[in-house]
mmCIF file of C-alpha atoms in Angstrom:
data_model
loop_
_atom_site.group_PDB
_atom_site.id
_atom_site.type_symbol
_atom_site.label_atom_id
_atom_site.label_comp_id
_atom_site.label_asym_id
_atom_site.label_seq_id
_atom_site.Cartn_x
_atom_site.Cartn_y
_atom_site.Cartn_z
ATOM 1 C CA MET A 43 27.446 163.521 248.895
ATOM 2 C CA SER A 44 26.750 163.347 245.029
ATOM 3 C CA ARG A 45 26.483 159.806 243.791
ATOM 4 C CA LYS A 46 28.805 158.008 241.643
ATOM 5 C CA MET A 47 28.585 158.343 238.105
ATOM 6 C CA THR A 48 28.220 155.407 235.775
ATOM 7 C CA ILE A 49 28.644 154.326 232.171
ATOM 8 C CA ALA A 50 25.043 154.874 231.903
ATOM 9 C CA ASP A 51 25.182 158.429 233.011
ATOM 10 C CA VAL A 52 27.952 159.122 230.485
ATOM 11 C CA ALA A 53 25.959 157.351 227.592
ATOM 12 C CA GLU A 54 22.930 159.332 228.437
ATOM 13 C CA LYS A 55 24.962 162.627 228.662
ATOM 14 C CA ALA A 56 26.773 161.942 225.178
ATOM 15 C CA GLU A 57 23.634 160.758 223.389
ATOM 16 C CA VAL A 58 25.315 157.352 222.908
ATOM 17 C CA SER A 59 25.022 153.693 223.931
ATOM 18 C CA LYS A 60 26.758 152.238 226.731
ATOM 19 C CA SER A 61 28.570 149.871 224.598
ATOM 20 C CA THR A 62 29.978 152.833 222.897
ATOM 21 C CA VAL A 63 31.286 154.296 225.867
ATOM 22 C CA SER A 64 32.587 151.063 226.827
ATOM 23 C CA GLN A 65 34.425 150.887 223.573
ATOM 24 C CA PHE A 66 35.783 154.190 224.162
ATOM 25 C CA LEU A 67 37.245 153.357 227.677
ATOM 26 C CA ASN A 68 39.247 150.142 225.967
ATOM 27 C CA GLU A 69 40.498 152.488 223.306
ATOM 28 C CA ARG A 70 38.807 150.719 220.468
ATOM 29 C CA PHE A 71 38.551 154.166 218.698
ATOM 30 C CA GLU A 72 38.131 152.343 215.561
ATOM 31 C CA TYR A 73 34.640 151.521 216.167
ATOM 32 C CA MET A 74 33.453 155.305 216.377
ATOM 33 C CA GLY A 75 33.838 158.415 214.569
ATOM 34 C CA GLU A 76 35.648 161.585 215.500
ATOM 35 C CA GLU A 77 32.432 163.442 216.928
ATOM 36 C CA THR A 78 31.428 160.441 218.525
ATOM 37 C CA ARG A 79 34.813 160.229 220.221
ATOM 38 C CA THR A 80 34.626 164.073 221.236
ATOM 39 C CA ARG A 81 30.994 163.690 222.786
ATOM 40 C CA VAL A 82 32.030 160.895 224.945
ATOM 41 C CA GLN A 83 35.353 162.444 226.318
ATOM 42 C CA ASN A 84 33.406 165.699 226.885
ATOM 43 C CA ALA A 85 30.997 163.883 228.891
ATOM 44 C CA ILE A 86 33.455 161.984 230.934
ATOM 45 C CA SER A 87 35.000 165.462 231.752
ATOM 46 C CA GLU A 88 31.610 167.173 232.642
ATOM 47 C CA LEU A 89 30.678 164.345 234.532
ATOM 48 C CA GLU A 90 33.989 163.722 236.123
ATOM 49 C CA TYR A 91 33.356 159.834 235.623
ATOM 50 C CA GLN A 92 36.034 157.532 237.031
ATOM 51 C CA PRO A 93 36.305 153.970 235.428
ATOM 52 C CA ASN A 94 36.101 151.023 237.642
ATOM 53 C CA VAL A 95 39.692 149.885 237.090
ATOM 54 C CA ILE A 96 39.460 146.663 238.856
ATOM 55 C CA ALA A 97 36.631 145.645 236.606
ATOM 56 C CA ARG A 98 38.117 146.832 233.655
ATOM 57 C CA SER A 99 41.275 145.000 234.258
ATOM 58 C CA LEU A 100 39.381 141.603 234.949
ATOM 59 C CA LYS A 101 37.516 142.269 231.631
ATOM 60 C CA LYS A 102 40.780 142.884 229.707
ATOM 61 C CA LYS A 103 42.866 140.320 231.806
ATOM 62 C CA SER A 104 45.271 143.121 232.265
ATOM 63 C CA THR A 105 45.979 145.556 235.207
ATOM 64 C CA SER A 106 48.858 147.435 233.131
ATOM 65 C CA THR A 107 50.937 146.859 236.225
ATOM 66 C CA ILE A 108 53.981 145.236 237.192
ATOM 67 C CA GLY A 109 55.843 144.651 240.409
ATOM 68 C CA VAL A 110 59.501 145.214 241.219
ATOM 69 C CA ILE A 111 60.353 143.296 244.174
ATOM 70 C CA VAL A 112 64.599 144.388 245.280
ATOM 71 C CA ALA A 113 66.460 142.751 247.870
ATOM 72 C CA ASN A 114 67.447 146.019 249.813
ATOM 73 C CA ILE A 115 66.125 149.312 248.906
ATOM 74 C CA LEU A 116 69.048 150.924 250.876
ATOM 75 C CA HIS A 117 71.516 150.206 247.848
ATOM 76 C CA ALA A 118 71.818 153.199 245.741
ATOM 77 C CA TYR A 119 71.891 150.985 243.123
ATOM 78 C CA SER A 120 68.361 149.913 243.572
ATOM 79 C CA THR A 121 66.795 153.307 243.721
ATOM 80 C CA GLN A 122 68.611 154.400 240.600
ATOM 81 C CA VAL A 123 67.489 151.259 238.745
ATOM 82 C CA ILE A 124 64.018 151.571 239.942
ATOM 83 C CA ARG A 125 63.803 155.042 238.627
ATOM 84 C CA ALA A 126 64.724 153.821 235.367
ATOM 85 C CA ILE A 127 62.127 150.983 235.245
ATOM 86 C CA GLU A 128 59.564 153.307 236.288
ATOM 87 C CA ASN A 129 60.538 155.976 233.617
ATOM 88 C CA VAL A 130 59.931 152.985 230.801
ATOM 89 C CA CYS A 131 56.877 151.641 232.456
ATOM 90 C CA ASN A 132 55.211 155.348 232.621
ATOM 91 C CA GLU A 133 55.920 155.997 228.987
ATOM 92 C CA LYS A 134 54.294 152.457 227.874
ATOM 93 C CA GLY A 135 51.189 153.294 230.145
ATOM 94 C CA PHE A 136 52.204 151.070 233.007
ATOM 95 C CA SER A 137 52.327 151.326 236.686
ATOM 96 C CA THR A 138 55.120 149.747 239.327
ATOM 97 C CA ILE A 139 54.489 148.670 242.554
ATOM 98 C CA ILE A 140 57.790 148.255 244.488
ATOM 99 C CA CYS A 141 58.496 146.008 247.226
ATOM 100 C CA ASN A 142 61.460 145.857 249.504
ATOM 101 C CA ALA A 143 62.464 142.196 250.759
ATOM 102 C CA ASP A 144 65.386 142.908 252.878
ATOM 103 C CA ASP A 145 67.081 139.681 251.669
ATOM 104 C CA ASN A 146 64.676 137.807 253.439
ATOM 105 C CA PRO A 147 63.034 134.824 251.506
ATOM 106 C CA GLU A 148 59.936 134.651 253.428
ATOM 107 C CA LYS A 149 59.447 138.483 252.952
ATOM 108 C CA GLU A 150 60.063 137.910 249.299
ATOM 109 C CA GLN A 151 57.561 135.182 249.106
ATOM 110 C CA LYS A 152 54.878 136.960 250.648
ATOM 111 C CA TYR A 153 55.264 140.085 248.242
ATOM 112 C CA ILE A 154 55.158 137.599 245.277
ATOM 113 C CA GLU A 155 52.069 136.249 246.662
ATOM 114 C CA THR A 156 50.559 139.919 247.167
ATOM 115 C CA LEU A 157 51.554 140.926 243.794
ATOM 116 C CA LEU A 158 50.025 137.989 242.202
ATOM 117 C CA ALA A 159 46.859 138.707 243.882
ATOM 118 C CA LYS A 160 46.769 142.116 242.564
ATOM 119 C CA GLN A 161 47.037 140.493 238.999
ATOM 120 C CA VAL A 162 50.038 142.623 238.425
ATOM 121 C CA ASP A 163 51.142 141.635 234.531
ATOM 122 C CA GLY A 164 54.646 141.004 235.229
ATOM 123 C CA LEU A 165 57.686 140.755 237.703
ATOM 124 C CA ILE A 166 61.246 142.086 238.007
ATOM 125 C CA VAL A 167 62.887 140.585 240.814
ATOM 126 C CA VAL A 168 66.320 140.921 242.486
ATOM 127 C CA PRO A 169 65.873 137.135 243.545
ATOM 128 C CA ILE A 170 66.601 135.625 246.952
ATOM 129 C CA SER A 171 67.944 132.156 246.819
ATOM 130 C CA GLY A 172 65.148 130.532 249.390
ATOM 131 C CA ASN A 173 62.256 130.676 246.862
ATOM 132 C CA LEU A 174 63.588 128.460 243.915
ATOM 133 C CA GLU A 175 60.115 126.306 243.728
ATOM 134 C CA THR A 176 58.083 129.586 243.545
ATOM 135 C CA TYR A 177 60.254 130.855 240.523
ATOM 136 C CA ASP A 178 60.131 127.761 238.794
ATOM 137 C CA LYS A 179 56.323 127.179 239.155
ATOM 138 C CA LEU A 180 55.972 130.849 237.660
ATOM 139 C CA LEU A 181 58.301 130.090 234.928
ATOM 140 C CA LYS A 182 56.386 126.887 234.102
ATOM 141 C CA GLN A 183 53.231 128.755 233.624
ATOM 142 C CA ASP A 184 54.677 131.200 231.427
ATOM 143 C CA TYR A 185 54.230 134.058 233.784
ATOM 144 C CA PRO A 186 56.558 137.000 232.791
ATOM 145 C CA ILE A 187 59.499 137.352 235.173
ATOM 146 C CA VAL A 188 62.569 138.794 234.672
ATOM 147 C CA PHE A 189 65.639 138.956 237.103
ATOM 148 C CA LEU A 190 67.966 141.654 237.866
ATOM 149 C CA ASP A 191 71.235 141.817 239.408
ATOM 150 C CA ARG A 192 71.508 137.816 240.710
ATOM 151 C CA LEU A 193 71.489 134.860 238.856
ATOM 152 C CA VAL A 194 69.758 131.765 240.760
ATOM 153 C CA ASP A 195 71.247 128.273 240.092
ATOM 154 C CA GLY A 196 68.625 126.162 238.300
ATOM 155 C CA ILE A 197 66.358 128.794 237.290
ATOM 156 C CA ASN A 198 66.322 129.773 233.788
ATOM 157 C CA THR A 199 64.956 133.244 232.958
ATOM 158 C CA GLU A 200 66.385 136.392 231.401
ATOM 159 C CA THR A 201 68.662 138.067 233.754
ATOM 160 C CA VAL A 202 70.081 141.510 233.547
ATOM 161 C CA LEU A 203 73.408 142.276 235.628
ATOM 162 C CA LEU A 204 76.518 143.845 235.792
ATOM 163 C CA ASP A 205 79.882 142.392 234.268
ATOM 164 C CA ASN A 206 81.068 142.079 237.874
ATOM 165 C CA GLU A 207 84.419 140.428 237.467
ATOM 166 C CA ARG A 208 85.175 143.229 234.780
ATOM 167 C CA ALA A 209 84.214 145.746 237.992
ATOM 168 C CA SER A 210 86.868 143.914 240.115
ATOM 169 C CA GLU A 211 89.324 143.927 237.442
ATOM 170 C CA LEU A 212 89.162 147.702 236.992
ATOM 171 C CA ALA A 213 89.515 148.395 240.571
ATOM 172 C CA VAL A 214 92.644 145.894 241.001
ATOM 173 C CA ASN A 215 94.238 147.371 237.774
ATOM 174 C CA HIS A 216 93.834 150.693 238.946
ATOM 175 C CA LEU A 217 95.361 150.529 242.177
ATOM 176 C CA LEU A 218 98.329 148.434 240.847
ATOM 177 C CA GLU A 219 98.944 151.203 238.557
ATOM 178 C CA ASN A 220 98.856 153.740 241.126
ATOM 179 C CA GLY A 221 101.644 152.115 243.330
ATOM 180 C CA TYR A 222 99.219 149.760 245.771
ATOM 181 C CA LYS A 223 100.698 146.101 246.398
ATOM 182 C CA ASP A 224 98.590 144.944 249.205
ATOM 183 C CA ILE A 225 95.057 145.070 247.989
ATOM 184 C CA ALA A 226 92.140 143.991 250.266
ATOM 185 C CA ILE A 227 88.509 143.546 249.142
ATOM 186 C CA VAL A 228 85.758 143.702 251.753
ATOM 187 C CA THR A 229 81.998 143.094 251.134
ATOM 188 C CA THR A 230 78.899 142.191 252.811
ATOM 189 C CA SER A 231 77.704 138.473 253.861
ATOM 190 C CA LEU A 232 78.825 135.778 251.227
ATOM 191 C CA ILE A 233 76.686 133.012 253.040
ATOM 192 C CA ASP A 234 74.042 133.189 250.371
ATOM 193 C CA ASN A 235 76.473 133.293 247.612
ATOM 194 C CA VAL A 236 74.842 136.484 246.264
ATOM 195 C CA THR A 237 76.004 136.736 242.625
ATOM 196 C CA PRO A 238 77.615 140.366 242.609
ATOM 197 C CA ARG A 239 79.336 139.762 245.782
ATOM 198 C CA ILE A 240 81.018 136.114 244.569
ATOM 199 C CA GLU A 241 81.706 137.471 241.141
ATOM 200 C CA ARG A 242 83.656 140.597 242.276
ATOM 201 C CA ILE A 243 85.813 138.470 244.779
ATOM 202 C CA ASN A 244 86.369 136.069 241.794
ATOM 203 C CA GLY A 245 87.521 139.008 239.519
ATOM 204 C CA TYR A 246 89.967 140.523 242.430
ATOM 205 C CA LYS A 247 91.347 136.926 242.599
ATOM 206 C CA ASN A 248 91.950 136.552 238.924
ATOM 207 C CA THR A 249 93.398 139.910 238.386
ATOM 208 C CA LEU A 250 95.841 139.797 241.328
ATOM 209 C CA GLU A 251 96.709 136.247 239.849
ATOM 210 C CA ALA A 252 97.027 137.713 236.306
ATOM 211 C CA ASN A 253 99.476 140.181 237.778
ATOM 212 C CA GLY A 254 101.667 137.653 239.480
ATOM 213 C CA ILE A 255 100.218 138.568 243.100
ATOM 214 C CA THR A 256 99.634 135.702 245.316
ATOM 215 C CA VAL A 257 96.030 136.011 246.863
ATOM 216 C CA ARG A 258 95.904 136.441 250.582
ATOM 217 C CA PRO A 259 92.570 134.837 252.169
ATOM 218 C CA ASP A 260 92.933 136.965 254.966
ATOM 219 C CA PHE A 261 92.717 140.116 252.505
ATOM 220 C CA ILE A 262 89.005 138.846 251.447
ATOM 221 C CA ARG A 263 86.464 139.763 254.015
ATOM 222 C CA GLY A 264 82.564 139.164 253.896
ATOM 223 C CA MET A 265 80.637 140.157 256.858
ATOM 224 C CA GLU A 266 77.206 141.430 258.170
ATOM 225 C CA LEU A 267 76.930 145.063 258.245
ATOM 226 C CA ASP A 268 76.824 144.794 261.924
ATOM 227 C CA SER A 269 79.829 143.138 262.556
ATOM 228 C CA PHE A 270 82.046 145.460 260.245
ATOM 229 C CA SER A 271 83.678 147.315 263.046
ATOM 230 C CA GLN A 272 85.144 143.955 264.337
ATOM 231 C CA GLY A 273 86.226 142.685 260.991
ATOM 232 C CA LEU A 274 88.049 145.809 259.936
ATOM 233 C CA ASP A 275 89.559 145.752 263.125
ATOM 234 C CA ALA A 276 90.799 142.209 262.459
ATOM 235 C CA LEU A 277 92.067 143.529 259.099
ATOM 236 C CA PHE A 278 93.990 146.210 260.313
ATOM 237 C CA SER A 279 95.515 144.334 262.961
ATOM 238 C CA LEU A 280 97.331 141.791 260.328
ATOM 239 C CA ASP A 281 101.168 141.810 260.732
ATOM 240 C CA LYS A 282 101.187 142.788 256.918
ATOM 241 C CA LYS A 283 98.554 145.401 256.705
ATOM 242 C CA PRO A 284 96.511 146.254 253.401
ATOM 243 C CA ASP A 285 97.594 149.387 251.601
ATOM 244 C CA ALA A 286 94.438 149.614 249.727
ATOM 245 C CA ILE A 287 90.894 148.435 250.091
ATOM 246 C CA ILE A 288 88.301 147.692 247.500
ATOM 247 C CA SER A 289 84.695 148.203 248.788
ATOM 248 C CA GLY A 290 82.455 145.616 247.382
ATOM 249 C CA ASN A 291 79.441 147.912 247.330
ATOM 250 C CA ASP A 292 77.759 151.189 248.485
ATOM 251 C CA LEU A 293 76.761 149.861 252.113
ATOM 252 C CA THR A 294 79.832 148.472 252.632
ATOM 253 C CA LEU A 295 81.649 151.766 251.660
ATOM 254 C CA MET A 296 79.556 153.553 254.206
ATOM 255 C CA GLU A 297 81.073 151.290 256.849
ATOM 256 C CA ILE A 298 84.434 151.641 255.842
ATOM 257 C CA LEU A 299 84.435 155.383 255.720
ATOM 258 C CA LYS A 300 82.658 155.346 259.333
ATOM 259 C CA TYR A 301 85.454 153.113 260.628
ATOM 260 C CA THR A 302 88.581 154.998 259.102
ATOM 261 C CA PHE A 303 86.954 158.199 260.589
ATOM 262 C CA GLU A 304 86.547 156.897 264.016
ATOM 263 C CA ASN A 305 89.817 155.242 264.125
ATOM 264 C CA ASP A 306 91.791 158.319 262.480
ATOM 265 C CA ILE A 307 92.614 156.459 259.269
ATOM 266 C CA LYS A 308 93.298 158.918 256.467
ATOM 267 C CA ILE A 309 91.996 157.662 253.202
ATOM 268 C CA GLY A 310 94.549 158.601 250.491
ATOM 269 C CA ARG A 311 97.566 158.895 253.225
ATOM 270 C CA ASP A 312 97.246 155.844 255.215
ATOM 271 C CA ILE A 313 94.600 153.633 252.609
ATOM 272 C CA GLY A 314 93.907 153.765 249.263
ATOM 273 C CA LEU A 315 90.091 153.098 248.883
ATOM 274 C CA ILE A 316 88.037 152.640 245.604
ATOM 275 C CA THR A 317 84.403 151.455 245.957
ATOM 276 C CA ILE A 318 81.963 149.640 243.443
ATOM 277 C CA ASP A 319 79.031 151.807 242.948
ATOM 278 C CA GLU A 320 78.844 155.522 242.360
ATOM 279 C CA VAL A 321 77.353 157.383 245.237
ATOM 280 C CA SER A 322 76.044 160.821 245.123
ATOM 281 C CA PHE A 323 78.744 162.001 247.478
ATOM 282 C CA GLY A 324 81.600 160.613 245.844
ATOM 283 C CA PRO A 325 82.910 164.007 244.256
ATOM 284 C CA ILE A 326 82.176 165.932 247.385
ATOM 285 C CA HIS A 327 83.986 163.492 249.552
ATOM 286 C CA SER A 328 87.277 164.618 251.223
ATOM 287 C CA PRO A 329 89.221 163.061 249.533
ATOM 288 C CA PRO A 330 86.826 162.609 246.355
ATOM 289 C CA LEU A 331 86.310 158.942 245.751
ATOM 290 C CA THR A 332 87.422 156.718 243.165
ATOM 291 C CA THR A 333 84.469 154.462 242.044
ATOM 292 C CA ILE A 334 83.462 151.843 239.846
ATOM 293 C CA ALA A 335 79.974 153.042 238.397
ATOM 294 C CA GLN A 336 77.076 150.676 237.205
ATOM 295 C CA PRO A 337 75.052 152.058 234.247
ATOM 296 C CA THR A 338 71.912 151.847 236.385
ATOM 297 C CA PHE A 339 69.830 153.563 234.309
ATOM 298 C CA GLU A 340 70.631 151.615 231.515
ATOM 299 C CA MET A 341 70.193 148.492 233.334
ATOM 300 C CA GLY A 342 66.731 149.720 234.411
ATOM 301 C CA THR A 343 65.868 150.513 231.009
ATOM 302 C CA GLU A 344 66.700 147.113 229.689
ATOM 303 C CA VAL A 345 65.163 145.137 232.444
ATOM 304 C CA ALA A 346 61.732 147.073 231.962
ATOM 305 C CA THR A 347 61.906 146.603 228.257
ATOM 306 C CA ILE A 348 62.349 142.791 228.355
ATOM 307 C CA LEU A 349 59.528 142.311 230.811
ATOM 308 C CA LEU A 350 57.065 144.806 228.830
ATOM 309 C CA LYS A 351 58.036 142.439 225.666
ATOM 310 C CA LYS A 352 57.192 139.143 227.418
ATOM 311 C CA ILE A 353 53.836 140.783 228.354
ATOM 312 C CA LYS A 354 53.069 142.136 225.132
ATOM 313 C CA ASP A 355 53.966 138.930 223.457
ATOM 314 C CA ASN A 356 52.488 136.608 226.097
ATOM 315 C CA LYS A 357 55.509 134.287 226.180
ATOM 316 C CA THR A 358 58.190 133.474 228.396
ATOM 317 C CA LYS A 359 61.515 132.039 227.295
ATOM 318 C CA ARG A 360 62.539 129.044 228.989
ATOM 319 C CA ASN A 361 66.287 129.325 228.279
ATOM 320 C CA GLN A 362 68.642 131.404 230.975
ATOM 321 C CA VAL A 363 69.442 134.585 228.461
ATOM 322 C CA ILE A 364 71.892 136.829 230.452
ATOM 323 C CA HIS A 365 72.370 140.285 229.806
ATOM 324 C CA ARG A 366 75.726 141.793 230.881
ATOM 325 C CA HIS A 367 76.687 145.724 231.224
ATOM 326 C CA GLU A 368 79.971 146.943 231.267
ATOM 327 C CA PRO A 369 80.965 149.071 234.459
ATOM 328 C CA SER A 370 83.291 152.210 234.013
ATOM 329 C CA ILE A 371 85.906 153.730 236.648
ATOM 330 C CA ILE A 372 85.568 157.291 237.910
ATOM 331 C CA ILE A 373 88.835 158.237 238.985
ATOM 332 C CA ARG A 374 89.294 160.784 242.180
ATOM 333 C CA ASN A 375 91.861 161.187 244.894
ATOM 334 C CA SER A 376 91.124 158.465 247.044
ATOM 335 C CA THR A 377 93.259 156.112 245.123
ATOM 336 C CA LYS A 378 95.908 158.663 244.621
ATOM 337 C CA LYS A 379 99.457 157.478 246.204
ATOM 338 C CA GLU A 380 102.096 160.183 246.725
ATOM 339 C CA GLY A 381 104.784 159.950 243.888
ATOM 340 C CA VAL A 382 102.295 158.380 241.604
ATOM 341 C CA ALA A 383 100.122 160.654 239.326
ATOM 342 C CA ASN A 384 96.466 159.457 238.605
ATOM 343 C CA GLU A 385 95.697 159.217 234.839
#
């Protein structure tokens, strides 16, 4: 096995000092002429020299790496936003480490500790309510951190998220315009007061009331994914059943579609259906699914841009700044009621 090349080998090959090679590796090109730069670059290429990234990062006090911790990577939202974050970071010379916390505070805490041990320059987190002390400690140390998708009471940092109440408003108004009157909303568990779920239900309630419709508590369901079948059984066993359902997110949607298929409930004939979160199969489902889309690429781009600016400026705003993004409706046949034309 050939020995590992060193800075001394590169310096000897390029006929320069080791400090000149070090300056080249740290992109301090103003300290050398074009000919010298070329010689060093050629020497690095010919010797196939690989810099010691860890040593360089310790010296520069930067690893050009950020950590991204999502609550549940199974959400289409998560993967789409991650893609946008990675695009921005890659363009700026940063690498990303992606972690999936599974909505588990202990797992999230472990990932935060691991990423800090790896000396990542900053964090983008879809936060879980169980780690308030950790978030607060990081912010007091002026560590660059930005939240995504969720707010945390008592923690003042910049957060990028959807206008969730507006998303429900679009959904409810669209269903009312298409002749539906008994509208239910179904989402994942409400126990931890997760921001999007709570805000979407609030938007649902407010929009119904604005249209003079009494809110029915039994039409609001927040359930764990493994109990959806029983919860939907209870919903469809009511004396007055819903004629339309708003799905709170894409994972909820999958459970609703599974239930309607297994129970021979025809979407568009027996029940109207609209979901928050655009899904890849939405246009090809039978019937095609009406969705409320999040601008995931724009949200991922913004949250990455905010974090990289914090890292560059070496300071963190202590006040809570909330960046809301506008949802949009994609109208398809799952909300088309016979006798009422879709717009």
